[in-house]
Amino acid sequence: MTRTVCSKGGNVYDDQLLVVGTGIRTTGQLTVETIACMQCAARLFYIVADPVAEEVIRRLCPDGAETLYDLYGEGKPRMQTYQEMVDRILASVRSGERTVAAFYGHPGVYAYASHESIRRARAEGFRARMLPGISAEDCLFADLGIDPSANGCQSYEATDFLLNSRSVDNSAQLILWQAGLVGDLTFRRYAYDISAMPLLLEKLSLFYPRTHPVYLYEAPTVPGCEPMIRPIMLEEILTASITATTTLYLPPARATMPDPTYLSRVRLPQG
Ligand SMILES: C[S@@+](CC[C@H](N)C(=O)[O-])C[C@H]1O[C@@H](n2cnc3c(N)ncnc32)[C@H](O)[C@@H]1O
């Protein structure tokens, strides 16, 4: 592994583009590795969800920090904004400046611009690398006290789940991201058009009873604050206030069924 020491003194990878995650609580979840990379950036692009995170980032790289948030526009398709983010990041890489792009949470989890920036940079011959961060799902496992290995765990983006054919295993856990944006592919500063929520309920009802317990989850973005964990019945997603930062968690609806075809062919300890 190639490492170099930047002019500001921190150890960083020797890549022209580094894509990093700030965690959900930037003040507590930035890794030491990510902090070092941010401090050594000539240009540090960032997209984070709260002002505290922004302040932390700007202090780490006072001369090079630059938000990408200005690319969002009310009612503008999010995919167009993501493409523009990639263009801005790539322009910096091409100019030869040591570029870091920081996304909130894990930069590779439900994030298009991060992966696409790395793909395009590598295609153009630049060294590019992603460093992991703490995602909303990581916080969910901790705050709800659940383990994805218990019955397995499925994870879908809500609009993707609605629009594509999915065979849900309702003996496993289900995590739905971006439910508060379901059916709306644009950016909205205050209120997304969630007129597709009844369709999401209709689709989920194919696999779960309408009274099935569902948890609305929001991880705190500031250390010391409590998470929002709101148990409701599935049918209540129509009236519950589900925001852009809410993640839906559905526990299993039935017990796991053993598979006799394979159970009989695996040598398990007797007794
Ligand atoms: C575009 S994705 C970004 C995910 C982010 N890259 C991560 O690693 O968590 C946005 C979705 O993440 C989830 N999310 C973001 N912030 C959250 C929070 N504070 N608590 C719970 N879920 C959150 C929500 O499902 C939201 O709609």
PDB file of C-alpha atoms and ligand atoms in Angstrom:
ATOM      1  CA  MET A   1       0.000   0.000   0.000  1.00  0.00           C
ATOM      2  CA  THR A   2       1.396   3.408  -0.945  1.00  0.00           C
ATOM      3  CA  ARG A   3       1.249   6.075   1.712  1.00  0.00           C
ATOM      4  CA  THR A   4       2.488   9.594   1.707  1.00  0.00           C
ATOM      5  CA  VAL A   5       2.809  12.377   4.258  1.00  0.00           C
ATOM      6  CA  CYS A   6       0.967  15.533   3.257  1.00  0.00           C
ATOM      7  CA  SER A   7       2.330  19.024   3.727  1.00  0.00           C
ATOM      8  CA  LYS A   8       0.026  19.466   6.708  1.00  0.00           C
ATOM      9  CA  GLY A   9       1.551  16.424   8.416  1.00  0.00           C
ATOM     10  CA  GLY A  10      -1.155  13.737   8.239  1.00  0.00           C
ATOM     11  CA  ASN A  11      -0.741  10.273   6.762  1.00  0.00           C
ATOM     12  CA  VAL A  12      -3.020   9.693   3.798  1.00  0.00           C
ATOM     13  CA  TYR A  13      -3.391   7.358   0.877  1.00  0.00           C
ATOM     14  CA  ASP A  14      -1.620   8.389  -2.258  1.00  0.00           C
ATOM     15  CA  ASP A  15      -4.767   8.642  -4.394  1.00  0.00           C
ATOM     16  CA  GLN A  16      -5.828  11.562  -6.550  1.00  0.00           C
ATOM     17  CA  LEU A  17      -9.421  11.072  -5.436  1.00  0.00           C
ATOM     18  CA  LEU A  18     -10.515   9.877  -2.024  1.00  0.00           C
ATOM     19  CA  VAL A  19     -14.199   9.413  -1.286  1.00  0.00           C
ATOM     20  CA  VAL A  20     -14.936   9.338   2.431  1.00  0.00           C
ATOM     21  CA  GLY A  21     -17.910   9.135   4.802  1.00  0.00           C
ATOM     22  CA  THR A  22     -18.596  11.471   7.683  1.00  0.00           C
ATOM     23  CA  GLY A  23     -20.861   9.089   9.590  1.00  0.00           C
ATOM     24  CA  ILE A  24     -24.321  10.132  10.695  1.00  0.00           C
ATOM     25  CA  ARG A  25     -22.966  11.980  13.766  1.00  0.00           C
ATOM     26  CA  THR A  26     -19.988  13.711  12.212  1.00  0.00           C
ATOM     27  CA  THR A  27     -18.635  14.958  15.536  1.00  0.00           C
ATOM     28  CA  GLY A  28     -18.370  11.408  16.875  1.00  0.00           C
ATOM     29  CA  GLN A  29     -18.251   9.099  13.861  1.00  0.00           C
ATOM     30  CA  LEU A  30     -15.485  10.496  11.642  1.00  0.00           C
ATOM     31  CA  THR A  31     -12.728   7.893  11.570  1.00  0.00           C
ATOM     32  CA  VAL A  32      -9.151   8.885  12.333  1.00  0.00           C
ATOM     33  CA  GLU A  33      -8.240   7.832   8.794  1.00  0.00           C
ATOM     34  CA  THR A  34     -10.928  10.067   7.282  1.00  0.00           C
ATOM     35  CA  ILE A  35      -9.900  13.056   9.402  1.00  0.00           C
ATOM     36  CA  ALA A  36      -6.314  12.692   8.156  1.00  0.00           C
ATOM     37  CA  CYS A  37      -7.497  12.557   4.544  1.00  0.00           C
ATOM     38  CA  MET A  38      -9.689  15.635   4.958  1.00  0.00           C
ATOM     39  CA  GLN A  39      -6.879  17.619   6.543  1.00  0.00           C
ATOM     40  CA  CYS A  40      -4.609  16.832   3.614  1.00  0.00           C
ATOM     41  CA  ALA A  41      -7.080  17.708   0.851  1.00  0.00           C
ATOM     42  CA  ALA A  42      -6.413  20.569  -1.522  1.00  0.00           C
ATOM     43  CA  ARG A  43     -10.123  20.498  -2.432  1.00  0.00           C
ATOM     44  CA  LEU A  44     -12.624  18.958  -0.020  1.00  0.00           C
ATOM     45  CA  PHE A  45     -16.106  18.668  -1.506  1.00  0.00           C
ATOM     46  CA  TYR A  46     -18.814  17.740   0.942  1.00  0.00           C
ATOM     47  CA  ILE A  47     -22.471  16.923   1.126  1.00  0.00           C
ATOM     48  CA  VAL A  48     -23.725  16.582   4.687  1.00  0.00           C
ATOM     49  CA  ALA A  49     -27.114  16.834   6.309  1.00  0.00           C
ATOM     50  CA  ASP A  50     -26.600  19.251   9.192  1.00  0.00           C
ATOM     51  CA  PRO A  51     -24.802  22.521  10.072  1.00  0.00           C
ATOM     52  CA  VAL A  52     -22.725  20.968  12.880  1.00  0.00           C
ATOM     53  CA  ALA A  53     -21.219  18.494  10.411  1.00  0.00           C
ATOM     54  CA  GLU A  54     -20.530  21.337   7.990  1.00  0.00           C
ATOM     55  CA  GLU A  55     -18.679  23.316  10.668  1.00  0.00           C
ATOM     56  CA  VAL A  56     -16.540  20.284  11.598  1.00  0.00           C
ATOM     57  CA  ILE A  57     -15.611  19.726   7.938  1.00  0.00           C
ATOM     58  CA  ARG A  58     -14.761  23.366   7.263  1.00  0.00           C
ATOM     59  CA  ARG A  59     -12.464  23.440  10.282  1.00  0.00           C
ATOM     60  CA  LEU A  60     -10.633  20.337   9.077  1.00  0.00           C
ATOM     61  CA  CYS A  61      -9.859  21.939   5.724  1.00  0.00           C
ATOM     62  CA  PRO A  62     -10.420  25.720   6.013  1.00  0.00           C
ATOM     63  CA  ASP A  63      -8.863  26.587   2.657  1.00  0.00           C
ATOM     64  CA  GLY A  64     -10.316  23.819   0.509  1.00  0.00           C
ATOM     65  CA  ALA A  65     -13.765  22.912   1.839  1.00  0.00           C
ATOM     66  CA  GLU A  66     -16.594  23.461  -0.623  1.00  0.00           C
ATOM     67  CA  THR A  67     -20.207  22.320  -0.315  1.00  0.00           C
ATOM     68  CA  LEU A  68     -21.975  20.529  -3.148  1.00  0.00           C
ATOM     69  CA  TYR A  69     -25.368  21.363  -1.654  1.00  0.00           C
ATOM     70  CA  ASP A  70     -25.785  24.387  -3.969  1.00  0.00           C
ATOM     71  CA  LEU A  71     -26.255  21.945  -6.863  1.00  0.00           C
ATOM     72  CA  TYR A  72     -29.624  20.848  -5.478  1.00  0.00           C
ATOM     73  CA  GLY A  73     -32.604  22.825  -6.717  1.00  0.00           C
ATOM     74  CA  GLU A  74     -36.231  22.804  -5.676  1.00  0.00           C
ATOM     75  CA  GLY A  75     -38.050  20.307  -7.914  1.00  0.00           C
ATOM     76  CA  LYS A  76     -34.826  19.485  -9.824  1.00  0.00           C
ATOM     77  CA  PRO A  77     -34.316  15.777 -10.611  1.00  0.00           C
ATOM     78  CA  ARG A  78     -31.882  14.365  -8.052  1.00  0.00           C
ATOM     79  CA  MET A  79     -30.085  12.308 -10.713  1.00  0.00           C
ATOM     80  CA  GLN A  80     -29.235  15.530 -12.598  1.00  0.00           C
ATOM     81  CA  THR A  81     -27.766  16.963  -9.386  1.00  0.00           C
ATOM     82  CA  TYR A  82     -25.741  13.794  -8.776  1.00  0.00           C
ATOM     83  CA  GLN A  83     -24.282  13.997 -12.297  1.00  0.00           C
ATOM     84  CA  GLU A  84     -23.308  17.615 -11.670  1.00  0.00           C
ATOM     85  CA  MET A  85     -21.634  16.592  -8.400  1.00  0.00           C
ATOM     86  CA  VAL A  86     -19.588  14.008 -10.276  1.00  0.00           C
ATOM     87  CA  ASP A  87     -18.632  16.604 -12.923  1.00  0.00           C
ATOM     88  CA  ARG A  88     -17.431  19.042 -10.253  1.00  0.00           C
ATOM     89  CA  ILE A  89     -15.429  16.385  -8.421  1.00  0.00           C
ATOM     90  CA  LEU A  90     -13.859  15.113 -11.655  1.00  0.00           C
ATOM     91  CA  ALA A  91     -12.924  18.620 -12.801  1.00  0.00           C
ATOM     92  CA  SER A  92     -10.903  19.025  -9.602  1.00  0.00           C
ATOM     93  CA  VAL A  93      -9.222  15.637 -10.033  1.00  0.00           C
ATOM     94  CA  ARG A  94      -8.283  16.514 -13.623  1.00  0.00           C
ATOM     95  CA  SER A  95      -6.787  19.819 -12.495  1.00  0.00           C
ATOM     96  CA  GLY A  96      -4.264  17.826 -10.466  1.00  0.00           C
ATOM     97  CA  GLU A  97      -5.511  18.948  -7.059  1.00  0.00           C
ATOM     98  CA  ARG A  98      -5.587  16.354  -4.301  1.00  0.00           C
ATOM     99  CA  THR A  99      -9.352  15.866  -4.107  1.00  0.00           C
ATOM    100  CA  VAL A 100     -11.464  14.461  -1.295  1.00  0.00           C
ATOM    101  CA  ALA A 101     -15.248  14.073  -1.556  1.00  0.00           C
ATOM    102  CA  ALA A 102     -17.094  13.570   1.723  1.00  0.00           C
ATOM    103  CA  PHE A 103     -20.627  12.202   1.869  1.00  0.00           C
ATOM    104  CA  TYR A 104     -22.648  11.784   5.040  1.00  0.00           C
ATOM    105  CA  GLY A 105     -23.003   8.302   6.485  1.00  0.00           C
ATOM    106  CA  HIS A 106     -21.122   5.660   4.512  1.00  0.00           C
ATOM    107  CA  PRO A 107     -20.161   7.171   1.149  1.00  0.00           C
ATOM    108  CA  GLY A 108     -20.970   3.990  -0.716  1.00  0.00           C
ATOM    109  CA  VAL A 109     -24.368   3.282   0.841  1.00  0.00           C
ATOM    110  CA  TYR A 110     -27.378   4.535  -1.132  1.00  0.00           C
ATOM    111  CA  ALA A 111     -25.163   7.145  -2.797  1.00  0.00           C
ATOM    112  CA  TYR A 112     -24.730   7.409  -6.573  1.00  0.00           C
ATOM    113  CA  ALA A 113     -22.291  10.302  -6.977  1.00  0.00           C
ATOM    114  CA  SER A 114     -19.626   8.702  -4.776  1.00  0.00           C
ATOM    115  CA  HIS A 115     -19.407   5.425  -6.716  1.00  0.00           C
ATOM    116  CA  GLU A 116     -19.745   7.173 -10.076  1.00  0.00           C
ATOM    117  CA  SER A 117     -16.928   9.633  -9.254  1.00  0.00           C
ATOM    118  CA  ILE A 118     -14.609   6.730  -8.488  1.00  0.00           C
ATOM    119  CA  ARG A 119     -15.651   4.811 -11.622  1.00  0.00           C
ATOM    120  CA  ARG A 120     -15.068   7.834 -13.874  1.00  0.00           C
ATOM    121  CA  ALA A 121     -11.791   8.840 -12.211  1.00  0.00           C
ATOM    122  CA  ARG A 122     -10.400   5.320 -12.631  1.00  0.00           C
ATOM    123  CA  ALA A 123     -11.639   5.172 -16.237  1.00  0.00           C
ATOM    124  CA  GLU A 124      -9.617   8.331 -16.894  1.00  0.00           C
ATOM    125  CA  GLY A 125      -6.506   6.765 -15.346  1.00  0.00           C
ATOM    126  CA  PHE A 126      -6.562   8.400 -11.906  1.00  0.00           C
ATOM    127  CA  ARG A 127      -6.086   6.529  -8.649  1.00  0.00           C
ATOM    128  CA  ALA A 128      -9.314   6.666  -6.667  1.00  0.00           C
ATOM    129  CA  ARG A 129     -10.376   4.983  -3.447  1.00  0.00           C
ATOM    130  CA  MET A 130     -13.383   4.874  -1.139  1.00  0.00           C
ATOM    131  CA  LEU A 131     -13.055   4.725   2.642  1.00  0.00           C
ATOM    132  CA  PRO A 132     -16.004   3.375   4.641  1.00  0.00           C
ATOM    133  CA  GLY A 133     -18.075   5.367   7.102  1.00  0.00           C
ATOM    134  CA  ILE A 134     -20.861   4.686   9.585  1.00  0.00           C
ATOM    135  CA  SER A 135     -24.193   4.469   7.791  1.00  0.00           C
ATOM    136  CA  ALA A 136     -27.739   5.027   9.011  1.00  0.00           C
ATOM    137  CA  GLU A 137     -28.145   1.246   8.901  1.00  0.00           C
ATOM    138  CA  ASP A 138     -25.167   0.798  11.237  1.00  0.00           C
ATOM    139  CA  CYS A 139     -26.798   3.225  13.673  1.00  0.00           C
ATOM    140  CA  LEU A 140     -30.126   1.392  13.290  1.00  0.00           C
ATOM    141  CA  PHE A 141     -28.575  -1.948  14.244  1.00  0.00           C
ATOM    142  CA  ALA A 142     -27.116  -0.339  17.370  1.00  0.00           C
ATOM    143  CA  ASP A 143     -30.170   1.692  18.419  1.00  0.00           C
ATOM    144  CA  LEU A 144     -32.827  -0.936  17.677  1.00  0.00           C
ATOM    145  CA  GLY A 145     -30.646  -3.715  19.116  1.00  0.00           C
ATOM    146  CA  ILE A 146     -30.983  -5.951  16.064  1.00  0.00           C
ATOM    147  CA  ASP A 147     -28.493  -8.139  14.250  1.00  0.00           C
ATOM    148  CA  PRO A 148     -28.813  -8.710  10.472  1.00  0.00           C
ATOM    149  CA  SER A 149     -27.704 -12.300  11.018  1.00  0.00           C
ATOM    150  CA  ALA A 150     -30.862 -13.037  13.033  1.00  0.00           C
ATOM    151  CA  ASN A 151     -33.132 -14.370  10.237  1.00  0.00           C
ATOM    152  CA  GLY A 152     -31.276 -12.384   7.588  1.00  0.00           C
ATOM    153  CA  CYS A 153     -31.904  -8.816   6.480  1.00  0.00           C
ATOM    154  CA  GLN A 154     -33.111  -7.281   3.207  1.00  0.00           C
ATOM    155  CA  SER A 155     -32.447  -3.678   2.341  1.00  0.00           C
ATOM    156  CA  TYR A 156     -34.184  -1.685  -0.409  1.00  0.00           C
ATOM    157  CA  GLU A 157     -34.599   1.880  -1.511  1.00  0.00           C
ATOM    158  CA  ALA A 158     -38.359   2.565  -1.204  1.00  0.00           C
ATOM    159  CA  THR A 159     -38.996   3.781  -4.780  1.00  0.00           C
ATOM    160  CA  ASP A 160     -36.888   0.956  -6.220  1.00  0.00           C
ATOM    161  CA  PHE A 161     -38.852  -1.496  -4.049  1.00  0.00           C
ATOM    162  CA  LEU A 162     -42.133  -0.077  -5.339  1.00  0.00           C
ATOM    163  CA  LEU A 163     -41.284   0.067  -9.038  1.00  0.00           C
ATOM    164  CA  ASN A 164     -39.510  -3.272  -9.454  1.00  0.00           C
ATOM    165  CA  SER A 165     -40.653  -6.852  -9.003  1.00  0.00           C
ATOM    166  CA  ARG A 166     -39.389  -8.087  -5.668  1.00  0.00           C
ATOM    167  CA  SER A 167     -39.925 -11.386  -3.930  1.00  0.00           C
ATOM    168  CA  VAL A 168     -39.718 -10.397  -0.292  1.00  0.00           C
ATOM    169  CA  ASP A 169     -38.764 -13.038   2.257  1.00  0.00           C
ATOM    170  CA  ASN A 170     -41.041 -12.017   5.122  1.00  0.00           C
ATOM    171  CA  SER A 171     -39.273 -14.417   7.498  1.00  0.00           C
ATOM    172  CA  ALA A 172     -36.288 -12.050   7.300  1.00  0.00           C
ATOM    173  CA  GLN A 173     -35.941  -8.458   8.443  1.00  0.00           C
ATOM    174  CA  LEU A 174     -36.628  -5.632   5.974  1.00  0.00           C
ATOM    175  CA  ILE A 175     -35.079  -2.166   5.902  1.00  0.00           C
ATOM    176  CA  LEU A 176     -36.586   0.462   3.575  1.00  0.00           C
ATOM    177  CA  TRP A 177     -34.554   3.588   2.821  1.00  0.00           C
ATOM    178  CA  GLN A 178     -35.919   6.906   1.562  1.00  0.00           C
ATOM    179  CA  ALA A 179     -39.534   5.999   2.345  1.00  0.00           C
ATOM    180  CA  GLY A 180     -40.238   9.692   2.947  1.00  0.00           C
ATOM    181  CA  LEU A 181     -39.406  10.362  -0.723  1.00  0.00           C
ATOM    182  CA  VAL A 182     -41.201   7.380  -2.231  1.00  0.00           C
ATOM    183  CA  GLY A 183     -42.192   8.062  -5.817  1.00  0.00           C
ATOM    184  CA  ASP A 184     -40.567  11.519  -5.927  1.00  0.00           C
ATOM    185  CA  LEU A 185     -37.327  11.621  -7.938  1.00  0.00           C
ATOM    186  CA  THR A 186     -36.756  15.349  -7.418  1.00  0.00           C
ATOM    187  CA  PHE A 187     -35.235  17.309  -4.536  1.00  0.00           C
ATOM    188  CA  ARG A 188     -37.543  19.136  -2.117  1.00  0.00           C
ATOM    189  CA  ARG A 189     -36.234  21.341   0.644  1.00  0.00           C
ATOM    190  CA  TYR A 190     -39.313  20.983   2.861  1.00  0.00           C
ATOM    191  CA  ALA A 191     -41.926  18.491   1.681  1.00  0.00           C
ATOM    192  CA  TYR A 192     -41.616  15.650  -0.825  1.00  0.00           C
ATOM    193  CA  ASP A 193     -44.567  14.532  -2.895  1.00  0.00           C
ATOM    194  CA  ILE A 194     -45.476  11.282  -1.190  1.00  0.00           C
ATOM    195  CA  SER A 195     -48.693  10.641  -3.093  1.00  0.00           C
ATOM    196  CA  ALA A 196     -47.225   7.185  -3.868  1.00  0.00           C
ATOM    197  CA  MET A 197     -47.286   6.195  -0.170  1.00  0.00           C
ATOM    198  CA  PRO A 198     -50.648   4.312  -0.551  1.00  0.00           C
ATOM    199  CA  LEU A 199     -48.996   2.281  -3.343  1.00  0.00           C
ATOM    200  CA  LEU A 200     -46.070   1.456  -1.042  1.00  0.00           C
ATOM    201  CA  LEU A 201     -48.583   0.287   1.576  1.00  0.00           C
ATOM    202  CA  GLU A 202     -50.405  -1.764  -1.084  1.00  0.00           C
ATOM    203  CA  LYS A 203     -47.169  -3.461  -2.128  1.00  0.00           C
ATOM    204  CA  LEU A 204     -45.952  -4.128   1.414  1.00  0.00           C
ATOM    205  CA  SER A 205     -49.408  -5.558   2.207  1.00  0.00           C
ATOM    206  CA  LEU A 206     -48.693  -8.327  -0.314  1.00  0.00           C
ATOM    207  CA  PHE A 207     -46.105  -9.639   2.138  1.00  0.00           C
ATOM    208  CA  TYR A 208     -47.154  -8.337   5.576  1.00  0.00           C
ATOM    209  CA  PRO A 209     -50.447  -7.934   7.443  1.00  0.00           C
ATOM    210  CA  ARG A 210     -51.575  -4.302   7.547  1.00  0.00           C
ATOM    211  CA  THR A 211     -51.266  -4.454  11.338  1.00  0.00           C
ATOM    212  CA  HIS A 212     -47.656  -5.683  11.177  1.00  0.00           C
ATOM    213  CA  PRO A 213     -45.324  -3.686  13.464  1.00  0.00           C
ATOM    214  CA  VAL A 214     -43.110  -1.184  11.645  1.00  0.00           C
ATOM    215  CA  TYR A 215     -40.491   1.050  13.219  1.00  0.00           C
ATOM    216  CA  LEU A 216     -39.818   4.593  12.043  1.00  0.00           C
ATOM    217  CA  TYR A 217     -36.188   5.255  12.840  1.00  0.00           C
ATOM    218  CA  GLU A 218     -34.080   8.423  12.848  1.00  0.00           C
ATOM    219  CA  ALA A 219     -30.530   8.358  14.182  1.00  0.00           C
ATOM    220  CA  PRO A 220     -29.462  11.496  16.024  1.00  0.00           C
ATOM    221  CA  THR A 221     -26.961  13.648  14.149  1.00  0.00           C
ATOM    222  CA  VAL A 222     -25.511  15.106  17.361  1.00  0.00           C
ATOM    223  CA  PRO A 223     -23.838  13.042  20.129  1.00  0.00           C
ATOM    224  CA  GLY A 224     -25.777  12.811  23.379  1.00  0.00           C
ATOM    225  CA  CYS A 225     -29.222  12.979  21.694  1.00  0.00           C
ATOM    226  CA  GLU A 226     -31.632  10.078  21.677  1.00  0.00           C
ATOM    227  CA  PRO A 227     -32.669   8.302  18.467  1.00  0.00           C
ATOM    228  CA  MET A 228     -36.257   8.605  17.254  1.00  0.00           C
ATOM    229  CA  ILE A 229     -37.747   5.079  17.351  1.00  0.00           C
ATOM    230  CA  ARG A 230     -41.481   5.074  16.681  1.00  0.00           C
ATOM    231  CA  PRO A 231     -43.373   1.773  16.545  1.00  0.00           C
ATOM    232  CA  ILE A 232     -46.512   1.938  14.388  1.00  0.00           C
ATOM    233  CA  MET A 233     -48.719  -0.499  12.477  1.00  0.00           C
ATOM    234  CA  LEU A 234     -47.868  -0.916   8.793  1.00  0.00           C
ATOM    235  CA  GLU A 235     -51.104   0.757   7.660  1.00  0.00           C
ATOM    236  CA  GLU A 236     -50.194   3.843   9.690  1.00  0.00           C
ATOM    237  CA  ILE A 237     -47.389   4.742   7.249  1.00  0.00           C
ATOM    238  CA  LEU A 238     -50.131   6.667   5.416  1.00  0.00           C
ATOM    239  CA  THR A 239     -50.548   9.146   8.246  1.00  0.00           C
ATOM    240  CA  ALA A 240     -47.253   8.980  10.176  1.00  0.00           C
ATOM    241  CA  SER A 241     -44.850  11.825   9.507  1.00  0.00           C
ATOM    242  CA  ILE A 242     -42.141  10.058   7.564  1.00  0.00           C
ATOM    243  CA  THR A 243     -39.376  12.497   6.670  1.00  0.00           C
ATOM    244  CA  ALA A 244     -36.442  12.424   4.245  1.00  0.00           C
ATOM    245  CA  THR A 245     -34.213  11.119   7.042  1.00  0.00           C
ATOM    246  CA  THR A 246     -36.562   8.383   8.267  1.00  0.00           C
ATOM    247  CA  THR A 247     -35.639   4.737   7.699  1.00  0.00           C
ATOM    248  CA  LEU A 248     -38.354   2.083   7.980  1.00  0.00           C
ATOM    249  CA  TYR A 249     -37.623  -1.188   9.740  1.00  0.00           C
ATOM    250  CA  LEU A 250     -39.946  -4.201   9.477  1.00  0.00           C
ATOM    251  CA  PRO A 251     -39.243  -7.194  11.714  1.00  0.00           C
ATOM    252  CA  PRO A 252     -39.976 -10.690  10.341  1.00  0.00           C
ATOM    253  CA  ALA A 253     -43.647 -11.631   9.979  1.00  0.00           C
ATOM    254  CA  ARG A 254     -43.162 -15.382  10.365  1.00  0.00           C
ATOM    255  CA  ALA A 255     -40.656 -17.964  11.586  1.00  0.00           C
ATOM    256  CA  THR A 256     -37.829 -19.131   9.322  1.00  0.00           C
ATOM    257  CA  MET A 257     -38.642 -22.401   7.511  1.00  0.00           C
ATOM    258  CA  PRO A 258     -35.867 -25.042   7.405  1.00  0.00           C
ATOM    259  CA  ASP A 259     -35.021 -26.281   3.896  1.00  0.00           C
ATOM    260  CA  PRO A 260     -35.255 -30.113   3.998  1.00  0.00           C
ATOM    261  CA  THR A 261     -33.358 -30.476   0.693  1.00  0.00           C
ATOM    262  CA  TYR A 262     -30.170 -29.144   2.255  1.00  0.00           C
ATOM    263  CA  LEU A 263     -30.819 -29.837   5.936  1.00  0.00           C
ATOM    264  CA  SER A 264     -30.655 -33.584   5.280  1.00  0.00           C
ATOM    265  CA  ARG A 265     -27.366 -33.232   3.338  1.00  0.00           C
ATOM    266  CA  VAL A 266     -25.363 -31.229   5.870  1.00  0.00           C
ATOM    267  CA  ARG A 267     -23.583 -33.119   8.654  1.00  0.00           C
ATOM    268  CA  LEU A 268     -24.727 -31.308  11.775  1.00  0.00           C
ATOM    269  CA  PRO A 269     -23.705 -32.367  15.312  1.00  0.00           C
ATOM    270  CA  GLN A 270     -26.249 -34.811  16.807  1.00  0.00           C
ATOM    271  CA  GLY A 271     -27.992 -34.237  20.121  1.00  0.00           C
TER     272      GLY A 271
HETATM  273  C1  LIG B   1     -29.472   8.970   0.134  1.00  0.00           C
HETATM  274  S1  LIG B   1     -29.563   7.921   1.521  1.00  0.00           S
HETATM  275  C2  LIG B   1     -27.999   8.250   2.226  1.00  0.00           C
HETATM  276  C3  LIG B   1     -27.540   7.169   3.171  1.00  0.00           C
HETATM  277  C4  LIG B   1     -26.169   7.430   3.756  1.00  0.00           C
HETATM  278  N1  LIG B   1     -25.149   7.381   2.716  1.00  0.00           N
HETATM  279  C5  LIG B   1     -25.807   6.407   4.836  1.00  0.00           C
HETATM  280  O1  LIG B   1     -24.724   5.805   4.744  1.00  0.00           O
HETATM  281  O2  LIG B   1     -26.573   6.241   5.781  1.00  0.00           O
HETATM  282  C6  LIG B   1     -30.705   8.804   2.511  1.00  0.00           C
HETATM  283  C7  LIG B   1     -31.506   7.866   3.391  1.00  0.00           C
HETATM  284  O3  LIG B   1     -30.670   7.406   4.448  1.00  0.00           O
HETATM  285  C8  LIG B   1     -31.437   7.215   5.612  1.00  0.00           C
HETATM  286  N2  LIG B   1     -30.970   8.164   6.647  1.00  0.00           N
HETATM  287  C9  LIG B   1     -30.238   9.262   6.472  1.00  0.00           C
HETATM  288  N3  LIG B   1     -30.020   9.884   7.652  1.00  0.00           N
HETATM  289  C10 LIG B   1     -30.639   9.137   8.578  1.00  0.00           C
HETATM  290  C11 LIG B   1     -30.804   9.245   9.975  1.00  0.00           C
HETATM  291  N4  LIG B   1     -30.276  10.264  10.665  1.00  0.00           N
HETATM  292  N5  LIG B   1     -31.509   8.289  10.614  1.00  0.00           N
HETATM  293  C12 LIG B   1     -32.063   7.255   9.942  1.00  0.00           C
HETATM  294  N6  LIG B   1     -31.951   7.106   8.627  1.00  0.00           N
HETATM  295  C13 LIG B   1     -31.254   8.034   7.950  1.00  0.00           C
HETATM  296  C14 LIG B   1     -32.892   7.520   5.254  1.00  0.00           C
HETATM  297  O4  LIG B   1     -33.513   6.303   4.834  1.00  0.00           O
HETATM  298  C15 LIG B   1     -32.699   8.476   4.104  1.00  0.00           C
HETATM  299  O5  LIG B   1     -33.844   8.549   3.291  1.00  0.00           O
END
